[in-house]
mmCIF file of C-alpha atoms in Angstrom:
data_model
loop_
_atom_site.group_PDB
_atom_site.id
_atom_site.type_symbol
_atom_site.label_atom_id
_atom_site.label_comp_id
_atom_site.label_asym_id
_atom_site.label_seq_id
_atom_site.Cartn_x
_atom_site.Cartn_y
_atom_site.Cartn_z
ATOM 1 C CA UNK A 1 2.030 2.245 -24.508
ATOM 2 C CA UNK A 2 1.628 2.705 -28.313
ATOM 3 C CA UNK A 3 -0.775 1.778 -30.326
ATOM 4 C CA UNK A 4 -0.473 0.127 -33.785
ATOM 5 C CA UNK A 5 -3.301 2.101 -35.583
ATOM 6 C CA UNK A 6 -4.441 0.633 -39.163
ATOM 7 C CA UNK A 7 -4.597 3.624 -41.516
ATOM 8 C CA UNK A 8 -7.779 2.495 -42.739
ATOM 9 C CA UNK A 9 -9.089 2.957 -39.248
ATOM 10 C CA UNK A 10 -10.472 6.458 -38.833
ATOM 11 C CA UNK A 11 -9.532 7.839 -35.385
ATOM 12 C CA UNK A 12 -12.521 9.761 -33.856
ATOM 13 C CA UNK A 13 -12.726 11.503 -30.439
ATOM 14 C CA UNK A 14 -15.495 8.520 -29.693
ATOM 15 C CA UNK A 15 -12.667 6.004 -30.802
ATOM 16 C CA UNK A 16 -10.183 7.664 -27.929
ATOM 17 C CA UNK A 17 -12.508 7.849 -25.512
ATOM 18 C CA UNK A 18 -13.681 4.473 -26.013
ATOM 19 C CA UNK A 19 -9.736 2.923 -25.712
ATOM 20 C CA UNK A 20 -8.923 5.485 -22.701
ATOM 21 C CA UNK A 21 -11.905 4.007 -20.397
ATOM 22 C CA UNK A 22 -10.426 0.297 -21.233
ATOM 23 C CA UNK A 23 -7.271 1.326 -19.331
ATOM 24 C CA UNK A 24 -6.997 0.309 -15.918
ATOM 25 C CA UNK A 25 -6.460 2.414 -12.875
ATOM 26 C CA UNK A 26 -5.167 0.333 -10.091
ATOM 27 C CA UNK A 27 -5.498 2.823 -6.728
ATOM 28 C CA UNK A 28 -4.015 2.146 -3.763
ATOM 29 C CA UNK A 29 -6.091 1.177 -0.916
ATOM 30 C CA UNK A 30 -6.673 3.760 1.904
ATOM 31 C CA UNK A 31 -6.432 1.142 4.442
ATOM 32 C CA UNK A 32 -4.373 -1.969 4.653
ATOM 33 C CA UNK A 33 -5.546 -4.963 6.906
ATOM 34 C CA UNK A 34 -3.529 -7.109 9.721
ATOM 35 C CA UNK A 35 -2.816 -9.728 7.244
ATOM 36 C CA UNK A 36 -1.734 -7.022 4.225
ATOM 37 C CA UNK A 37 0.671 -5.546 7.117
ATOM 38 C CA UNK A 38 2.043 -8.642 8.203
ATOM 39 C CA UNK A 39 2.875 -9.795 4.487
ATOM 40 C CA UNK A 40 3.908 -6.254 3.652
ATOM 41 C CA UNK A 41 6.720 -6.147 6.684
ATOM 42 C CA UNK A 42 7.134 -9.964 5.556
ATOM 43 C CA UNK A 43 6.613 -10.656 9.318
ATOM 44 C CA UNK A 44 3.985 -13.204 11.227
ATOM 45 C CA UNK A 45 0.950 -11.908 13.276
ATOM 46 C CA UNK A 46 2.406 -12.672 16.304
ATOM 47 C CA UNK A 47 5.680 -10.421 15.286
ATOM 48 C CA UNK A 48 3.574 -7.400 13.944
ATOM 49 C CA UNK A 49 1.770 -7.620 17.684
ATOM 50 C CA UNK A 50 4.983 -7.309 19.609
ATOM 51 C CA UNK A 51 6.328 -4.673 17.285
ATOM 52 C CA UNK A 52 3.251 -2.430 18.072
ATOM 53 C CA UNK A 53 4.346 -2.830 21.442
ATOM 54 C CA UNK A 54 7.463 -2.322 21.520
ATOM 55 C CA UNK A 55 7.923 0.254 18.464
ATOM 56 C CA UNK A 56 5.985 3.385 20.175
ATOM 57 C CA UNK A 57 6.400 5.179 16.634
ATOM 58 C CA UNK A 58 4.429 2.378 14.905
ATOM 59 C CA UNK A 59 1.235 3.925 13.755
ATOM 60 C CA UNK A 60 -1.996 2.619 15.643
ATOM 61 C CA UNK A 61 -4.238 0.788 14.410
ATOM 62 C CA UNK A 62 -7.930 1.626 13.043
ATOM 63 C CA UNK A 63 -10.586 -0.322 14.595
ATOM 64 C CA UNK A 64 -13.841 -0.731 12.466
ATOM 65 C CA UNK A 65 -16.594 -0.786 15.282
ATOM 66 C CA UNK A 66 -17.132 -1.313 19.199
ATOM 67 C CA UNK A 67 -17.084 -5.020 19.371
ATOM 68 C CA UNK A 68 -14.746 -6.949 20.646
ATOM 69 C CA UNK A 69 -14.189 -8.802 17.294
ATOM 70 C CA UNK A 70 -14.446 -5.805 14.955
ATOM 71 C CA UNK A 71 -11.835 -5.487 12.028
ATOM 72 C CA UNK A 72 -8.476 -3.918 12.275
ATOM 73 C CA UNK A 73 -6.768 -1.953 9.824
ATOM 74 C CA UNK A 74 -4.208 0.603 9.404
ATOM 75 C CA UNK A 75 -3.411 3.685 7.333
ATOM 76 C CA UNK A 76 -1.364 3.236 4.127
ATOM 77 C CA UNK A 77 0.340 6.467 4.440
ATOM 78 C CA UNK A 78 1.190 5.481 8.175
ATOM 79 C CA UNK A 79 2.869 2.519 7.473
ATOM 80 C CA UNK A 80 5.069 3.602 4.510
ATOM 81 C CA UNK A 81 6.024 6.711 6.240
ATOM 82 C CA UNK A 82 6.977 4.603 9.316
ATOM 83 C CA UNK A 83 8.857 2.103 7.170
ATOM 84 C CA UNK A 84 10.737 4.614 5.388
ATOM 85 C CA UNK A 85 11.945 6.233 9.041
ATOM 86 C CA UNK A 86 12.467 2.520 10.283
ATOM 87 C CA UNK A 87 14.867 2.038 7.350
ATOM 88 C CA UNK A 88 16.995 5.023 8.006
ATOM 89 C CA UNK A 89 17.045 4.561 11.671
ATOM 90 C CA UNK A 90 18.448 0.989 10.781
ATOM 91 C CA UNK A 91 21.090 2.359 8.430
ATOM 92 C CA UNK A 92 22.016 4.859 10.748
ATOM 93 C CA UNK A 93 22.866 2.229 13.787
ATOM 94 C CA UNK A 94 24.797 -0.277 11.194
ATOM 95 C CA UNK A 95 26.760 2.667 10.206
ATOM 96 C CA UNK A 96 27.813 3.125 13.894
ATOM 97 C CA UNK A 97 29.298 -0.319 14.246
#
């Protein structure tokens, strides 16, 4: 993005590196929760749980803890490496009918 820079202003290294740490870097998370999953796939909870079951190349799931009720998540990479074959394996039947 340029930057409209008033020649009065005087540019100094200080001036840069003061504008280059007001930019934002937006990383992507390492994990993704059930809920990020479900809206990602645009599926319900209920659907992502029977596709884990019934989709043995779905990546497993990360469990935070040994409790019962600990938190689930999944991988990032994992999921958009297992959409991406899920898409061609779907392009592939609907170009056999």
């Amino acid at each position: 993005m340029d930057r409209v820079v008033d020649r009065n202003e005087h540019e100094s290294p200080k001036n840069i590196e003061q504008h280059e740490a007001h930019r934002i870097v937006q990383i992507k998370p390492f994990l993704l929760s059930y809920n990020t999953v479900c809206e990602l796939l645009s599926i319900e909870r209920h659907a992502l749980r029977n596709l884990m079951k019934k989709d043995d190349r779905f990546p497993a799931p990360l469990k935070m803890g040994q409790s019962r009720q600990a938190a689930v998540y999944f991988d990032r990479e994992e999921i958009e490496a297992w959409y991406q074959g899920f898409k061609e394996r779907c392009r592939g039947e609907n170009e056999k009918i």
